[in-house]
Coordinates of C-alpha atoms in Angstrom, one line a residue:
X1188 CA 28.4 -18.9 49.6
X1189 CA 26.2 -18.0 47.0
X1190 CA 25.4 -14.1 47.7
X1191 CA 21.7 -14.4 49.7
X1192 CA 18.6 -13.2 47.8
X1193 CA 17.6 -10.8 49.5
X1194 CA 14.2 -9.4 46.9
X1195 CA 12.6 -11.1 44.2
X1196 CA 10.5 -9.5 41.7
X1197 CA 7.6 -11.4 40.2
X1198 CA 5.9 -10.4 37.1
X1199 CA 3.8 -11.4 35.5
X1200 CA 2.5 -11.8 31.0
X1201 CA 0.8 -11.5 29.7
X1202 CA 0.6 -7.4 31.9
X1203 CA -2.2 -5.3 33.0
X1204 CA -4.4 -7.8 30.4
X1205 CA -6.6 -10.9 30.9
X1206 CA -8.1 -13.2 28.1
X1207 CA -11.9 -12.6 26.6
X1208 CA -12.4 -15.8 24.9
X1209 CA -11.9 -15.0 21.5
X1210 CA -8.5 -13.7 22.1
X1211 CA -7.7 -16.2 24.3
X1212 CA -7.9 -19.0 21.1
X1213 CA -5.8 -16.8 19.3
X1214 CA -2.9 -17.3 22.1
X1215 CA -3.8 -20.9 22.5
X1216 CA -3.2 -21.7 19.1
X1217 CA -0.1 -19.3 19.4
X1218 CA 1.1 -21.6 22.2
X1219 CA 0.3 -24.6 20.0
X1220 CA 3.1 -24.3 17.7
X1221 CA 1.1 -22.1 14.7
X1222 CA 3.1 -20.0 12.9
X1223 CA 0.9 -18.4 11.1
X1224 CA -2.1 -16.5 12.2
X1225 CA -5.4 -14.2 10.1
X1226 CA -7.4 -12.0 12.7
X1227 CA -10.3 -9.8 10.9
X1228 CA -11.9 -8.4 13.6
X1229 CA -14.3 -6.1 13.8
X1230 CA -13.1 -2.2 14.9
X1231 CA -12.8 -1.7 18.6
X1232 CA -12.3 -5.9 19.6
X1233 CA -8.9 -4.7 21.0
X1234 CA -7.0 -6.6 17.6
X1235 CA -2.9 -5.3 18.4
X1236 CA -3.8 -5.2 22.2
X1237 CA -4.2 -9.0 21.7
X1238 CA -0.9 -9.6 19.7
X1239 CA 1.0 -7.3 21.3
X1240 CA 1.1 -8.9 24.6
X1241 CA 2.0 -11.8 22.4
X1242 CA 5.3 -10.5 21.5
X1243 CA 5.9 -9.1 24.3
X1244 CA 5.5 -12.3 26.3
X1245 CA 7.3 -14.1 22.9
X1246 CA 10.3 -11.7 23.1
X1247 CA 10.4 -12.3 26.9
X1248 CA 9.7 -15.9 27.6
X1249 CA 9.9 -17.2 23.9
X1250 CA 12.7 -17.1 21.5
X1251 CA 15.5 -14.6 21.9
X1252 CA 15.4 -12.4 18.5
X1253 CA 14.1 -9.4 16.9
X1254 CA 9.9 -8.7 16.8
X1255 CA 8.6 -6.6 14.0
X1256 CA 5.7 -4.8 14.7
X1257 CA 4.2 -2.9 11.7
X1258 CA 2.2 -0.6 10.1
X1259 CA 1.0 1.1 7.2
X1260 CA 2.9 4.8 8.3
X1261 CA 5.5 5.3 10.1
X1262 CA 3.2 8.6 12.1
X1263 CA 0.6 5.5 12.5
X1264 CA 2.4 3.1 14.4
X1265 CA 4.1 6.3 17.3
X1266 CA -0.1 7.8 16.8
X1267 CA -1.6 4.3 17.6
X1268 CA 1.3 1.6 19.6
X1269 CA 4.1 4.0 20.5
X1270 CA 2.4 7.1 21.9
X1271 CA -1.7 5.4 22.2
X1272 CA -4.1 4.0 25.3
X1273 CA -6.6 1.3 25.7
X1274 CA -10.6 2.1 25.9
X1275 CA -9.5 2.3 29.7
X1276 CA -6.7 5.3 29.5
X1277 CA -3.6 2.5 29.6
X1278 CA -1.0 3.1 27.2
X1279 CA -0.8 0.2 25.1
X1280 CA 3.1 -0.1 26.7
X1281 CA 2.6 -0.2 29.6
X1282 CA 2.0 -3.7 29.1
X1283 CA 5.8 -4.1 29.2
X1284 CA 6.9 -4.2 32.4
X1285 CA 9.6 -1.2 33.9
X1286 CA 11.4 -4.0 35.2
X1287 CA 11.9 -5.5 31.5
X1288 CA 13.1 -2.7 29.7
X1289 CA 16.7 -2.5 29.2
X1290 CA 16.6 0.4 26.6
X1291 CA 14.3 2.6 24.7
X1292 CA 15.2 4.3 21.5
X1293 CA 12.5 6.8 20.4
X1294 CA 13.2 7.8 17.6
X1295 CA 13.6 4.6 16.1
X1296 CA 10.7 3.0 18.5
X1297 CA 12.5 0.4 19.6
X1298 CA 12.9 -1.4 23.0
X1299 CA 15.2 -3.5 23.8
X1300 CA 13.9 -5.8 26.5
X1301 CA 15.0 -8.2 29.0
X1302 CA 14.9 -11.7 29.5
X1303 CA 15.3 -14.5 32.1
X1304 CA 17.8 -16.3 31.3
X1305 CA 20.2 -12.6 30.6
X1306 CA 19.8 -12.9 26.8
X1307 CA 17.7 -9.7 25.4
X1308 CA 15.2 -9.6 22.4
X1309 CA 14.2 -5.8 20.6
X1310 CA 10.8 -4.9 20.2
X1311 CA 10.5 -2.0 16.8
X1312 CA 7.5 -0.7 15.7
X1313 CA 7.8 -0.1 12.0
X1314 CA 6.0 1.8 9.5
X1315 CA 5.4 0.5 5.9
X1316 CA 6.3 3.8 4.1
X1317 CA 9.9 3.1 5.7
X1318 CA 11.0 -0.4 4.7
X1319 CA 14.9 0.6 4.3
X1320 CA 15.2 0.3 7.6
X1321 CA 14.7 -3.7 8.0
X1322 CA 16.6 -4.4 5.4
X1323 CA 19.6 -7.1 5.9
X1324 CA 17.1 -7.4 9.2
X1325 CA 16.0 -11.1 10.9
X1326 CA 13.0 -10.9 12.7
X1327 CA 11.4 -14.0 14.0
X1328 CA 8.0 -12.6 15.1
X1329 CA 5.8 -10.0 12.9
X1330 CA 3.3 -7.9 13.2
X1331 CA 1.1 -6.5 10.4
X1332 CA -1.5 -4.0 12.1
X1333 CA -3.8 -2.7 9.4
X1334 CA -2.5 -4.9 6.8
X1335 CA -5.2 -4.4 4.1
X1336 CA -4.1 -0.5 4.4
X1337 CA -0.2 -1.4 4.8
X1338 CA 2.6 -1.8 1.6
X1339 CA 2.1 -5.1 0.9
X1340 CA 6.1 -5.4 0.3
X1341 CA 6.6 -5.6 3.9
X1342 CA 5.7 -9.4 4.1
X1343 CA 6.7 -10.0 0.9
X1344 CA 10.6 -8.6 2.3
X1345 CA 10.3 -10.7 5.9
X1346 CA 8.9 -13.9 4.5
X1347 CA 11.6 -15.4 3.4
X1348 CA 12.5 -14.5 6.4
X1349 CA 10.6 -16.0 8.7
X1350 CA 10.5 -19.6 6.5
X1351 CA 13.7 -19.7 7.1
X1352 CA 14.7 -19.2 10.5
X1353 CA 11.1 -21.0 11.6
X1354 CA 9.4 -17.2 12.7
X1355 CA 5.5 -16.4 13.0
X1356 CA 3.4 -14.0 11.4
X1357 CA 0.0 -12.4 12.6
X1358 CA -1.7 -10.7 10.5
X1359 CA -4.5 -8.4 11.9
X1360 CA -7.1 -6.0 10.5
X1361 CA -10.3 -4.9 9.1
X1362 CA -11.0 -5.9 5.2
X1363 CA -10.5 -2.9 2.8
X1364 CA -12.3 -4.7 -0.1
X1365 CA -11.1 -7.3 -2.1
X1366 CA -7.6 -6.2 -1.8
X1367 CA -4.9 -8.1 -1.0
X1368 CA -5.8 -8.5 2.4
X1369 CA -9.0 -10.6 0.9
X1370 CA -5.8 -12.5 -0.5
X1371 CA -4.8 -13.6 2.2
X1372 CA -7.6 -13.7 3.8
X1373 CA -8.7 -17.1 1.5
X1374 CA -4.7 -18.2 1.5
X1375 CA -6.0 -18.5 5.0
X1376 CA -8.4 -20.3 4.9
X1377 CA -7.7 -23.2 2.9
X1378 CA -4.7 -24.2 4.2
X1379 CA -4.8 -26.1 7.8
X1380 CA -1.4 -24.8 9.0
X1381 CA -2.9 -21.2 9.9
X1382 CA -4.9 -19.8 12.3
X1383 CA -7.5 -18.2 11.5
X1384 CA -10.4 -15.7 12.8
X1385 CA -13.4 -13.3 11.7
X1386 CA -15.4 -11.7 14.7
X1387 CA -17.9 -9.2 13.4
X1388 CA -20.0 -7.2 16.6
X1389 CA -22.1 -10.5 16.5
X1390 CA -19.2 -12.4 18.1
X1391 CA -17.0 -10.7 21.0
X1392 CA -18.2 -10.0 24.4
X1393 CA -16.0 -9.2 27.4
X1394 CA -16.3 -12.4 29.3
X1395 CA -12.9 -11.8 30.6
X1396 CA -12.2 -12.1 34.6
X1397 CA -14.2 -8.8 36.0
X1398 CA -15.8 -8.3 33.1
X1399 CA -19.7 -8.1 32.6
X1400 CA -20.1 -10.3 29.7
X1401 CA -21.6 -7.4 27.4
X1402 CA -21.2 -6.9 23.3
X1403 CA -17.5 -5.4 23.1
X1404 CA -19.2 -3.2 20.8
X1405 CA -23.2 -3.6 21.6
X1406 CA -25.9 -2.6 19.0
X1407 CA -27.0 0.7 19.4
X1408 CA -22.9 2.0 19.9
X1409 CA -24.0 1.0 16.0
X1410 CA -26.2 2.5 15.1
X1411 CA -25.9 5.8 16.7
X1412 CA -23.0 6.0 14.4
X1413 CA -25.3 5.3 11.4
X1414 CA -26.9 8.5 12.9
X1415 CA -23.8 10.7 12.9
X1416 CA -23.5 10.2 8.7
X1417 CA -21.1 7.3 9.1
X1418 CA -21.8 5.6 5.1
X1419 CA -22.9 2.1 5.1
X1420 CA -20.6 0.4 3.0
X1421 CA -17.8 1.4 6.3
X1422 CA -19.9 0.1 8.7
X1423 CA -20.7 -3.1 7.1
X1424 CA -16.5 -3.5 6.7
X1425 CA -15.3 -2.1 10.4
X1426 CA -18.1 -3.6 12.8
X1427 CA -19.2 -6.8 10.4
X1428 CA -16.3 -7.7 8.7
X1429 CA -17.4 -7.3 5.0
X1430 CA -15.0 -8.2 2.0
X1431 CA -17.4 -7.4 -1.0
X1432 CA -17.6 -3.3 -0.8
X1433 CA -14.8 -1.1 -2.3
X1434 CA -12.5 1.0 -0.1
X1435 CA -14.7 3.2 1.3
X1436 CA -13.5 7.5 0.2
X1437 CA -10.4 5.7 -2.4
X1438 CA -10.6 8.0 -5.1
X1439 CA -10.5 4.9 -8.0
X1440 CA -12.5 2.4 -6.4
X1441 CA -14.8 2.7 -9.6
X1442 CA -12.8 2.9 -12.0
X1443 CA -10.0 -0.2 -10.9
X1444 CA -13.3 -2.3 -10.2
X1445 CA -14.1 -1.5 -14.0
X1446 CA -11.2 -2.2 -15.4
X1447 CA -11.1 -5.5 -13.4
X1448 CA -15.0 -6.6 -15.2
X1449 CA -14.1 -6.6 -18.5
X1450 CA -10.5 -7.9 -18.3
X1451 CA -8.5 -4.6 -18.5
X1452 CA -6.2 -5.8 -15.9
X1453 CA -4.1 -8.7 -17.5
X1454 CA -0.7 -9.7 -18.6
X1455 CA 0.3 -7.4 -21.3
X1456 CA 3.9 -7.6 -23.3
X1457 CA 6.0 -4.5 -24.6
X1458 CA 4.8 -3.6 -28.3
X1459 CA 8.3 -2.8 -30.0
X1460 CA 6.6 -1.3 -32.0
X1461 CA 5.3 1.5 -29.9
X1462 CA 7.7 3.2 -28.2
X1463 CA 7.4 3.8 -23.7
X1464 CA 6.6 6.8 -22.1
X1465 CA 7.3 7.0 -18.3
X1466 CA 6.2 9.1 -15.3
X1467 CA 8.0 10.2 -12.1
X1468 CA 6.8 10.4 -9.2
X1469 CA 10.9 12.0 -7.6
X1470 CA 11.5 11.4 -3.9
X1471 CA 13.7 13.0 -1.9
X1472 CA 13.9 11.1 1.4
X1473 CA 11.1 8.7 1.0
X1474 CA 10.5 6.1 -2.9
X1475 CA 10.5 7.3 -6.2
X1476 CA 7.7 6.0 -8.4
X1477 CA 7.6 5.5 -12.1
X1478 CA 5.4 4.4 -14.1
X1479 CA 6.3 2.7 -17.4
X1480 CA 3.4 3.3 -20.8
X1481 CA 2.3 3.0 -24.5
X1482 CA -0.2 4.6 -26.2
X1483 CA -1.5 2.6 -29.0
X1484 CA -4.3 4.9 -30.7
X1485 CA -6.4 6.4 -28.0
X1486 CA -5.6 3.5 -25.7
X1487 CA -3.2 4.2 -22.7
X1488 CA -1.0 0.4 -22.0
X1489 CA 0.6 0.4 -18.8
X1490 CA 3.1 -2.2 -19.2
X1491 CA 6.0 -1.6 -16.5
X1492 CA 6.8 -0.3 -12.9
X1493 CA 9.4 0.2 -10.6
X1494 CA 10.0 2.1 -7.4
X1495 CA 12.3 2.0 -4.8
X1496 CA 13.7 4.4 -2.3
X1497 CA 17.4 6.0 -1.0
X1498 CA 18.9 5.6 -4.6
X1499 CA 20.1 8.4 -6.4
X1500 CA 19.0 9.2 -10.4
X1501 CA 21.7 7.6 -11.3
X1502 CA 20.4 4.2 -10.1
X1503 CA 17.2 5.2 -11.3
X1504 CA 18.9 5.6 -14.6
X1505 CA 20.5 2.1 -14.7
X1506 CA 17.2 0.5 -14.3
X1507 CA 15.6 2.5 -17.6
X1508 CA 19.2 0.9 -19.5
X1509 CA 18.7 -2.6 -18.2
X1510 CA 14.4 -2.6 -19.5
X1511 CA 15.9 -2.4 -22.5
X1512 CA 12.9 -0.3 -23.5
X1513 CA 12.4 2.4 -27.0
X1514 CA 12.2 5.2 -25.0
X1515 CA 9.5 8.4 -25.7
X1516 CA 8.9 11.1 -23.7
X1517 CA 10.2 10.9 -19.6
X1518 CA 7.0 13.1 -17.8
X1519 CA 8.7 14.3 -14.3
X1520 CA 6.2 16.7 -11.5
X1521 CA 7.2 20.0 -11.7
X1522 CA 9.4 20.5 -8.6
X1523 CA 12.3 18.4 -11.0
X1524 CA 13.4 22.3 -11.7
X1525 CA 14.1 22.7 -7.9
X1526 CA 17.7 23.2 -7.2
X1527 CA 20.0 20.9 -5.1
X1528 CA 21.9 23.1 -2.4
X1529 CA 24.6 20.2 -2.4
X1530 CA 25.5 20.3 -5.9
X1531 CA 24.0 23.6 -7.2
X1532 CA 22.1 22.3 -10.1
X1533 CA 19.0 21.1 -10.3
X1534 CA 17.5 17.5 -10.9
X1535 CA 16.3 18.1 -13.9
X1536 CA 19.5 19.5 -14.9
X1537 CA 21.5 16.0 -13.4
X1538 CA 18.7 14.1 -15.2
X1539 CA 20.0 15.7 -18.2
X1540 CA 23.6 14.9 -17.6
X1541 CA 22.4 10.8 -17.4
X1542 CA 20.6 11.1 -20.7
X1543 CA 16.8 11.2 -19.2
X1544 CA 15.3 14.5 -20.4
X1545 CA 12.1 15.5 -18.8
X1546 CA 9.5 16.9 -20.1
X1547 CA 8.0 19.3 -16.8
X1548 CA 4.3 18.1 -15.5
X1549 CA 2.3 21.2 -15.8
X1550 CA 1.7 22.0 -11.8
X1551 CA -2.3 21.5 -10.8
X1552 CA -4.3 20.8 -7.4
X1553 CA -4.0 17.7 -6.4
X1554 CA -7.9 17.2 -6.8
X1555 CA -6.7 17.9 -10.4
X1556 CA -4.8 15.5 -11.3
X1557 CA -6.4 12.5 -9.6
X1558 CA -9.8 14.0 -11.5
X1559 CA -6.7 13.0 -14.8
X1560 CA -6.4 9.8 -13.8
X1561 CA -10.3 9.4 -13.4
X1562 CA -10.8 10.4 -17.2
X1563 CA -8.0 8.3 -17.9
X1564 CA -8.6 5.0 -16.3
X1565 CA -11.7 4.2 -18.8
X1566 CA -9.4 4.2 -21.9
X1567 CA -6.6 2.4 -19.8
X1568 CA -5.2 -0.7 -19.4
X1569 CA -2.6 -2.1 -17.2
X1570 CA -0.4 -5.0 -17.3
X1571 CA -1.3 -7.6 -14.3
X1572 CA 1.7 -8.6 -13.3
X1573 CA 4.5 -5.7 -14.1
X1574 CA 2.0 -3.5 -12.8
X1575 CA 0.9 -5.4 -10.3
X1576 CA 2.0 -3.2 -7.2
X1577 CA 0.6 0.0 -8.7
X1578 CA -2.8 -1.6 -9.4
X1579 CA -2.7 -2.5 -4.8
X1580 CA -0.9 1.3 -4.5
X1581 CA -4.8 2.9 -6.8
X1582 CA -7.1 0.6 -5.0
X1583 CA -6.0 1.8 -1.7
X1584 CA -5.0 5.9 -2.7
X1585 CA -7.9 7.2 -1.1
X1586 CA -9.4 9.8 1.2
X1587 CA -8.8 10.9 5.2
X1588 CA -11.4 10.1 7.1
X1589 CA -12.2 12.2 10.5
X1590 CA -12.9 10.1 13.0
X1591 CA -14.8 13.0 14.7
X1592 CA -17.1 14.1 12.0
X1593 CA -16.8 11.1 10.5
X1594 CA -16.7 12.7 7.0
X1595 CA -13.8 12.4 4.6
X1596 CA -11.8 15.4 4.1
X1597 CA -10.6 16.7 1.0
X1598 CA -7.3 15.5 1.0
X1599 CA -5.4 12.3 0.2
X1600 CA -4.3 10.4 2.4
X1601 CA 0.0 10.4 2.5
X1602 CA 1.6 6.5 3.1
X1603 CA 3.3 4.1 0.6
X1604 CA 0.4 4.3 -2.2
X1605 CA 1.1 8.1 -2.3
X1606 CA 3.9 7.2 -5.1
X1607 CA 2.7 5.2 -7.4
X1608 CA -0.9 6.8 -7.5
X1609 CA 1.1 10.6 -8.1
X1610 CA 3.3 9.0 -11.1
X1611 CA 0.5 7.9 -12.7
X1612 CA -1.5 10.8 -11.7
X1613 CA 1.4 13.1 -14.1
X1614 CA 1.0 11.2 -16.3
X1615 CA -2.9 11.4 -17.1
X1616 CA -2.0 15.4 -17.0
X1617 CA 0.7 14.5 -19.8
X1618 CA -2.0 11.8 -21.9
X1619 CA -4.6 14.9 -22.1
X1620 CA -2.3 17.6 -22.5
X1621 CA -0.9 15.0 -25.4
X1622 CA -4.7 14.4 -27.3
X1623 CA -6.3 17.9 -26.5
X1624 CA -8.7 17.6 -29.6
X1625 CA -7.5 14.5 -30.3
X1626 CA -11.3 12.7 -30.9
X1627 CA -11.5 15.7 -34.0
X1628 CA -8.6 15.1 -35.3
X1629 CA -9.5 11.3 -35.7
X1630 CA -13.0 12.6 -37.8
X1631 CA -10.4 15.5 -39.8
X1632 CA -7.8 13.0 -40.6
X1633 CA -7.4 11.4 -44.1
X1634 CA -5.1 8.3 -43.8
X1635 CA -2.8 7.5 -46.9
X1636 CA -0.4 4.7 -47.8
X1637 CA 3.2 5.5 -50.0
X1638 CA 3.1 3.9 -53.0
X1639 CA 5.8 5.2 -54.7
X1640 CA 9.4 3.7 -55.2
X1641 CA 12.3 5.5 -52.4
X1642 CA 13.6 7.9 -54.7
X1643 CA 10.5 9.6 -55.5
X1644 CA 9.7 13.5 -53.4
X1645 CA 7.1 12.4 -51.1
X1646 CA 5.4 16.0 -51.9
X1647 CA 4.9 14.7 -54.8
X1648 CA 1.1 13.3 -54.3
X1649 CA 0.9 11.5 -57.3
X1650 CA 2.6 8.3 -54.8
X1651 CA 0.4 8.6 -52.1
X1652 CA -3.1 6.0 -51.9
X1653 CA -6.4 7.4 -50.2
X1654 CA -7.1 4.4 -47.5
X1655 CA -11.3 5.2 -47.8
X1656 CA -13.8 4.6 -44.9
X1657 CA -10.3 4.4 -42.4
X1658 CA -11.4 5.0 -38.8
X1659 CA -10.8 4.1 -35.2
X1660 CA -12.3 0.7 -35.3
X1661 CA -10.5 -0.2 -38.2
X1662 CA -7.2 -0.3 -36.1
X1663 CA -9.1 -3.0 -33.9
X1664 CA -10.2 -3.6 -30.3
X1665 CA -7.1 -3.1 -27.6
X1666 CA -8.8 -6.3 -26.5
X1667 CA -7.5 -8.4 -29.5
X1668 CA -3.8 -7.1 -28.8

């Protein structure tokens, strides 16, 4: 005879959560079989709480497998979801009934979930600043929280996996200008297979069971933010989901906008006449970023970009060889001279052994490096294809925002955009070091053409013909090249 069942625990999913009407729209669409969703909702609309409950439901009652929850950074994922609480003081992870937790890894922010069928699923929070952790995995459900601030590489890496295994993806964010979040929104709204939802503070109400039915964020709360000094552009983004403004606090927003308007972010080819110079931001436990540039006259062409993590200098030396460029200088940060205790050599010495002879960029304050790049971008042209990730990073690199004081701190956010932006900043410092007084040299220089026989000594000026009236304009506009 079967053993007598003495105790039955009844669990309800979602747990400790009642859907509001606008949240139920997402739930119903996903239950009906939708595999792609874009939720552009205002601040405090409950974006993460909504998709978290859907993810838990699917991990327990849907397909067994791995479910990833992406944040822009590892620390943000821990602060917001792993350790965070909602407005009522309930921990977000309390939505997982403790009876369903089969194991918990604090370091990896990973939870093993028991299922009624005896199988299990994995739920894990991941920062897109540490993408190596997902290589070789096979998720069947992914959430991209604050997608407009994430490393877009996360979606590019997981997209083919989800396409192959029939998995689902949900993107939840508020706009941050017309970046990849805007691009995704355009794709989503033009594809009927996607569920899309854009909700401003005028569209959401507390209409779940037991709630009052009032607006989630009433008008007087928005006005209070204005009086506290919150920038109007940020209010439009956060509460009214406007894509029109640039990312508030972005260091290079104006320069990138101007470059787009002037057609200076466009397809480019490497010109074999000019050497390719590189600038590096060398990571130790995180990403290394390399920018590839060519100086043509007084214009700097950004022709290529490469970044990777978890690899040694041998890997990057091989990348340089594979690109087969005619190289000029390689610029490295000052800390390249730090000695590696495991080998006794500096990374500078290691690079020299691999054939990379770095020039050390002077150590300056972060704000000086940022200002150097701001000065350089107006005389720059960037390849829209090979440098797409660099452009995304420069568009996103921004100051930290203090929620308590509603002001920006005088320091950048450290996330996936930091390394490409730092590499570009080092190139800017090197450029300005090279071209001090360049304008005066142009004005003072007279150009001549060699017209003598090959064996004649060039020191004999008789074979030189002067070029009259030659100035920078003679070389043509970079837009014609």
